[in-house]
Amino acid sequence: MSDEGTTQYGAVVEQLALGRRFLRRALGPCGTPRVAWQLDPFGHAREHAAIFAQMGYDGLFLGRVDHEDKVAREDARRLELLWRGSDSLEAPDADIFTGASPP
């Protein structure tokens, strides 16, 4: 998980690339993650969703979601969605399957 408090796009990409490179070296090709998990950031940036999608991730799961939003999504059975990470990129280049982890 990269730091969502990072204010520069390049730093986010660098953190993600560094982590993926470490996993590939340590575990081989099967160590390349296909699903991202953002355990505990305060808020979620759509730019991160777009970056994950462009890096080849199949999905993104969020560990912390606003409690009122989560209750509303649970009630409506909408904890999962296709997140549109960018309005300027054509679908599906920045689209990623996203789910909020249940309690």
Coordinates of N, CA, C and O in Angstrom, one line a residue:
M1 N 0.8 -1.2 0.0 CA 0.0 0.0 0.0 C 0.9 1.2 0.0 O 1.8 1.4 0.8
S2 N 0.7 2.1 -1.0 CA 1.5 3.3 -1.0 C 0.8 4.3 0.0 O -0.3 4.1 0.4
D3 N 1.5 5.4 0.2 CA 1.0 6.4 1.1 C 0.0 7.3 0.4 O 0.5 8.1 -0.5
E4 N -1.2 7.3 0.7 CA -2.2 8.1 0.0 C -2.1 9.6 0.4 O -2.7 10.5 -0.2
G5 N -1.3 9.9 1.4 CA -1.0 11.3 1.8 C 0.1 11.9 0.9 O 0.3 13.1 1.0
T6 N 0.7 11.1 0.1 CA 1.7 11.6 -0.8 C 1.1 12.5 -1.8 O 0.1 12.1 -2.4
T7 N 1.6 13.7 -2.0 CA 1.0 14.7 -2.8 C 1.4 14.7 -4.2 O 0.8 15.3 -5.1
Q8 N 2.4 13.9 -4.6 CA 3.0 13.9 -5.9 C 2.7 12.6 -6.6 O 3.0 11.5 -6.0
Y9 N 2.2 12.6 -7.8 CA 1.8 11.5 -8.6 C 3.0 10.5 -8.7 O 2.9 9.3 -8.6
G10 N 4.2 11.1 -9.0 CA 5.4 10.4 -9.3 C 5.8 9.6 -8.1 O 6.3 8.4 -8.2
A11 N 5.6 10.1 -6.9 CA 6.0 9.4 -5.6 C 5.1 8.2 -5.4 O 5.6 7.2 -5.0
V12 N 3.8 8.3 -5.7 CA 2.9 7.2 -5.6 C 3.3 6.1 -6.5 O 3.4 4.9 -6.1
V13 N 3.6 6.4 -7.8 CA 4.0 5.4 -8.7 C 5.3 4.7 -8.3 O 5.4 3.5 -8.4
E14 N 6.2 5.5 -7.8 CA 7.5 5.0 -7.4 C 7.3 4.0 -6.2 O 7.9 3.0 -6.2
Q15 N 6.5 4.4 -5.2 CA 6.3 3.5 -4.1 C 5.6 2.2 -4.5 O 6.1 1.1 -4.1
L16 N 4.6 2.3 -5.4 CA 4.0 1.0 -5.9 C 5.0 0.2 -6.7 O 5.0 -1.1 -6.5
A17 N 5.7 0.8 -7.6 CA 6.7 0.1 -8.4 C 7.8 -0.6 -7.5 O 8.1 -1.7 -7.8
L18 N 8.2 0.1 -6.5 CA 9.2 -0.4 -5.6 C 8.7 -1.7 -4.9 O 9.4 -2.7 -4.8
G19 N 7.5 -1.6 -4.4 CA 6.9 -2.7 -3.7 C 6.7 -3.9 -4.6 O 7.0 -5.1 -4.3
R20 N 6.2 -3.7 -5.8 CA 6.0 -4.8 -6.8 C 7.4 -5.4 -7.2 O 7.5 -6.6 -7.3
R21 N 8.4 -4.6 -7.4 CA 9.7 -5.1 -7.7 C 10.3 -6.0 -6.6 O 10.8 -7.1 -6.8
F22 N 10.1 -5.5 -5.4 CA 10.5 -6.3 -4.2 C 9.8 -7.7 -4.2 O 10.5 -8.7 -4.0
L23 N 8.5 -7.7 -4.4 CA 7.8 -9.0 -4.4 C 8.2 -9.9 -5.5 O 8.3 -11.1 -5.3
R24 N 8.4 -9.3 -6.7 CA 8.9 -10.2 -7.8 C 10.3 -10.8 -7.5 O 10.5 -11.9 -7.8
R25 N 11.2 -10.0 -7.0 CA 12.5 -10.5 -6.7 C 12.4 -11.6 -5.6 O 13.2 -12.6 -5.6
A26 N 11.6 -11.3 -4.6 CA 11.5 -12.3 -3.4 C 10.8 -13.5 -3.7 O 11.1 -14.6 -3.3
L27 N 9.7 -13.4 -4.6 CA 8.8 -14.6 -4.8 C 8.8 -15.0 -6.2 O 8.1 -16.0 -6.5
G28 N 9.4 -14.3 -7.1 CA 9.3 -14.7 -8.5 C 8.1 -14.2 -9.2 O 7.3 -13.4 -8.6
P29 N 7.8 -14.6 -10.4 CA 6.7 -14.0 -11.2 C 5.3 -14.2 -10.5 O 4.5 -13.4 -10.6
C30 N 5.2 -15.3 -9.7 CA 3.9 -15.5 -9.1 C 3.7 -14.6 -7.9 O 2.6 -14.5 -7.3
G31 N 4.7 -13.8 -7.5 CA 4.6 -12.9 -6.4 C 4.1 -11.5 -6.8 O 3.9 -10.7 -6.0
T32 N 3.8 -11.3 -8.1 CA 3.3 -10.1 -8.6 C 1.8 -10.0 -8.2 O 1.0 -10.8 -8.6
P33 N 1.4 -9.0 -7.4 CA 0.1 -8.9 -6.9 C -0.9 -8.6 -8.0 O -0.6 -7.8 -9.0
R34 N -2.1 -9.1 -8.0 CA -3.2 -8.8 -8.9 C -4.3 -8.0 -8.3 O -5.2 -7.5 -8.9
V35 N -4.3 -8.0 -6.9 CA -5.3 -7.3 -6.2 C -4.7 -6.4 -5.2 O -3.7 -6.8 -4.5
A36 N -5.1 -5.2 -5.1 CA -4.6 -4.2 -4.1 C -5.5 -4.2 -2.9 O -6.7 -4.4 -3.0
W37 N -4.9 -3.9 -1.7 CA -5.6 -3.8 -0.5 C -5.1 -2.6 0.2 O -4.0 -2.5 0.6
Q38 N -6.0 -1.7 0.4 CA -5.7 -0.5 1.2 C -6.3 -0.6 2.5 O -7.5 -0.3 2.7
L39 N -5.4 -1.0 3.5 CA -5.9 -1.4 4.8 C -6.4 -0.2 5.6 O -7.5 -0.2 6.1
D40 N -5.7 0.9 5.7 CA -6.0 1.9 6.7 C -5.7 3.3 6.3 O -5.2 4.1 7.2
P41 N -5.9 3.7 5.1 CA -5.7 5.2 4.8 C -7.0 6.0 5.3 O -8.0 5.4 5.5
F42 N -6.8 7.2 5.4 CA -7.9 8.1 5.7 C -8.4 8.8 4.4 O -7.8 9.8 4.0
G43 N -9.3 8.2 3.8 CA -9.8 8.6 2.5 C -9.1 7.9 1.4 O -8.1 7.2 1.6
H44 N -9.8 7.9 0.2 CA -9.2 7.2 -0.9 C -9.2 8.1 -2.1 O -10.2 8.8 -2.4
A45 N -8.1 8.2 -2.8 CA -8.0 9.1 -4.0 C -8.3 8.3 -5.2 O -7.8 7.2 -5.4
R46 N -9.1 8.9 -6.1 CA -9.4 8.2 -7.3 C -8.2 8.0 -8.2 O -8.1 7.1 -9.0
E47 N -7.2 8.8 -8.0 CA -6.0 8.6 -8.8 C -5.3 7.3 -8.4 O -4.7 6.7 -9.3
H48 N -5.4 6.9 -7.2 CA -4.9 5.6 -6.8 C -5.6 4.5 -7.6 O -5.0 3.5 -8.0
A49 N -6.9 4.6 -7.7 CA -7.7 3.6 -8.4 C -7.2 3.5 -9.8 O -7.0 2.4 -10.4
A50 N -7.0 4.7 -10.5 CA -6.5 4.7 -11.9 C -5.1 4.1 -12.0 O -4.9 3.4 -12.9
I51 N -4.3 4.4 -11.1 CA -2.9 3.9 -11.1 C -2.9 2.4 -11.0 O -2.3 1.7 -11.7
F52 N -3.7 1.9 -10.0 CA -3.8 0.4 -9.9 C -4.3 -0.2 -11.1 O -3.8 -1.3 -11.6
A53 N -5.3 0.3 -11.7 CA -5.9 -0.2 -13.0 C -4.8 -0.2 -14.1 O -4.7 -1.2 -14.8
Q54 N -4.1 0.8 -14.2 CA -3.1 1.0 -15.3 C -1.9 0.1 -15.0 O -1.2 -0.3 -16.0
M55 N -1.6 -0.3 -13.8 CA -0.5 -1.2 -13.5 C -0.9 -2.7 -13.6 O -0.1 -3.6 -13.3
G56 N -2.2 -2.9 -14.0 CA -2.6 -4.3 -14.3 C -3.3 -5.0 -13.1 O -3.6 -6.2 -13.2
Y57 N -3.7 -4.3 -12.1 CA -4.4 -4.9 -11.0 C -5.8 -5.2 -11.4 O -6.4 -4.5 -12.2
D58 N -6.4 -6.3 -10.9 CA -7.7 -6.7 -11.2 C -8.7 -6.2 -10.2 O -9.9 -6.0 -10.6
G59 N -8.3 -5.9 -9.0 CA -9.2 -5.4 -8.0 C -8.5 -4.6 -6.9 O -7.3 -4.6 -6.8
L60 N -9.4 -3.9 -6.2 CA -8.9 -3.1 -5.1 C -9.9 -3.3 -3.9 O -11.1 -3.1 -4.1
F61 N -9.4 -3.6 -2.7 CA -10.2 -3.7 -1.6 C -9.8 -2.7 -0.5 O -8.7 -2.5 -0.3
L62 N -10.8 -2.0 0.1 CA -10.6 -1.0 1.0 C -10.9 -1.5 2.4 O -12.0 -2.1 2.6
G63 N -10.0 -1.2 3.3 CA -10.2 -1.6 4.7 C -11.0 -0.6 5.5 O -11.7 -0.9 6.5
R64 N -10.8 0.7 5.3 CA -11.4 1.7 6.0 C -12.3 2.5 5.1 O -11.8 3.1 4.1
V65 N -13.5 2.7 5.5 CA -14.5 3.4 4.7 C -15.3 4.3 5.7 O -15.5 3.8 6.8
D66 N -15.7 5.4 5.3 CA -16.6 6.2 6.2 C -17.7 5.4 6.7 O -18.4 4.7 6.0
H67 N -17.9 5.4 8.1 CA -18.9 4.5 8.7 C -20.3 4.7 8.2 O -21.0 3.7 8.0
E68 N -20.7 5.9 7.9 CA -22.1 6.2 7.4 C -22.2 5.7 6.0 O -23.2 5.1 5.6
D69 N -21.2 5.9 5.2 CA -21.2 5.4 3.8 C -21.2 3.9 3.8 O -21.9 3.3 3.0
K70 N -20.4 3.2 4.7 CA -20.4 1.8 4.7 C -21.8 1.2 5.1 O -22.2 0.2 4.5
V71 N -22.4 1.8 6.1 CA -23.7 1.3 6.5 C -24.7 1.4 5.4 O -25.5 0.5 5.1
A72 N -24.7 2.6 4.7 CA -25.6 2.8 3.5 C -25.3 1.8 2.4 O -26.3 1.2 1.8
R73 N -24.1 1.5 2.2 CA -23.7 0.5 1.1 C -24.1 -0.9 1.6 O -24.5 -1.7 0.7
E74 N -23.9 -1.2 2.8 CA -24.3 -2.5 3.3 C -25.8 -2.7 3.2 O -26.3 -3.8 2.7
D75 N -26.6 -1.7 3.6 CA -28.0 -1.8 3.5 C -28.5 -2.0 2.1 O -29.4 -2.7 1.8
A76 N -27.8 -1.3 1.1 CA -28.2 -1.4 -0.3 C -27.5 -2.5 -1.0 O -27.7 -2.7 -2.2
R77 N -26.7 -3.3 -0.3 CA -25.9 -4.4 -0.9 C -25.0 -3.9 -2.0 O -25.0 -4.5 -3.1
R78 N -24.3 -2.8 -1.8 CA -23.5 -2.2 -2.8 C -22.0 -1.9 -2.2 O -21.5 -0.9 -2.5
L79 N -21.5 -2.9 -1.5 CA -20.1 -2.8 -1.1 C -19.1 -3.0 -2.2 O -17.9 -2.7 -2.0
E80 N -19.6 -3.5 -3.3 CA -18.7 -3.6 -4.5 C -19.1 -2.7 -5.6 O -20.3 -2.5 -5.8
L81 N -18.2 -2.2 -6.4 CA -18.5 -1.4 -7.5 C -17.3 -1.4 -8.5 O -16.2 -1.8 -8.2
L82 N -17.6 -0.9 -9.7 CA -16.5 -0.7 -10.6 C -16.2 0.8 -10.5 O -17.0 1.7 -10.9
W83 N -15.0 1.1 -10.0 CA -14.5 2.4 -9.7 C -14.0 3.0 -11.0 O -13.0 2.5 -11.5
R84 N -14.5 4.1 -11.4 CA -14.0 4.9 -12.5 C -12.9 5.8 -12.0 O -13.2 6.8 -11.4
G85 N -11.7 5.5 -12.3 CA -10.5 6.2 -11.7 C -10.2 7.5 -12.4 O -9.5 8.3 -11.9
S86 N -10.7 7.7 -13.6 CA -10.4 8.9 -14.4 C -11.5 9.2 -15.4 O -12.0 8.3 -16.0
D87 N -11.8 10.5 -15.5 CA -12.8 10.9 -16.5 C -12.1 11.1 -17.8 O -12.8 11.1 -18.9
S88 N -10.8 11.3 -17.8 CA -10.1 11.6 -19.0 C -9.6 10.4 -19.8 O -9.2 10.5 -20.9
L89 N -9.5 9.3 -19.1 CA -9.0 8.0 -19.8 C -10.2 7.2 -20.2 O -11.2 7.1 -19.5
E90 N -10.1 6.6 -21.4 CA -11.2 5.8 -21.9 C -11.4 4.5 -21.0 O -10.4 3.9 -20.6
A91 N -12.6 4.1 -20.8 CA -12.9 2.8 -20.1 C -12.3 1.7 -21.0 O -12.4 1.8 -22.2
P92 N -11.8 0.7 -20.5 CA -11.6 0.4 -19.0 C -10.2 0.7 -18.5 O -9.8 0.2 -17.5
D93 N -9.5 1.6 -19.2 CA -8.1 1.9 -18.8 C -7.9 2.3 -17.3 O -6.8 1.9 -16.8
A94 N -8.8 3.0 -16.7 CA -8.7 3.4 -15.4 C -9.8 2.9 -14.5 O -10.0 3.3 -13.4
D95 N -10.5 1.8 -14.9 CA -11.6 1.2 -14.2 C -11.0 0.0 -13.4 O -10.3 -0.8 -13.9
I96 N -11.5 -0.1 -12.1 CA -11.0 -1.2 -11.3 C -12.2 -1.7 -10.4 O -12.9 -0.9 -9.8
F97 N -12.3 -3.0 -10.3 CA -13.3 -3.6 -9.4 C -12.9 -3.2 -8.0 O -11.7 -3.5 -7.6
T98 N -13.8 -2.7 -7.2 CA -13.5 -2.2 -5.9 C -14.5 -2.7 -4.9 O -15.7 -2.7 -5.2
G99 N -14.0 -3.1 -3.7 CA -14.9 -3.6 -2.7 C -14.5 -3.1 -1.3 O -13.3 -2.9 -1.1
A100 N -15.5 -2.8 -0.5 CA -15.2 -2.4 0.9 C -15.2 -3.7 1.7 O -16.2 -4.4 1.6
S101 N -14.2 -3.9 2.5 CA -14.2 -5.1 3.3 C -15.3 -5.1 4.3 O -15.5 -4.0 5.0
P102 N -16.1 -6.2 4.5 CA -17.1 -6.2 5.5 C -16.5 -6.1 6.9 O -15.4 -6.4 7.1
P103 N -17.4 -5.8 7.9 CA -16.9 -5.7 9.2 C -16.4 -7.0 9.8 O -16.6 -8.0 9.3

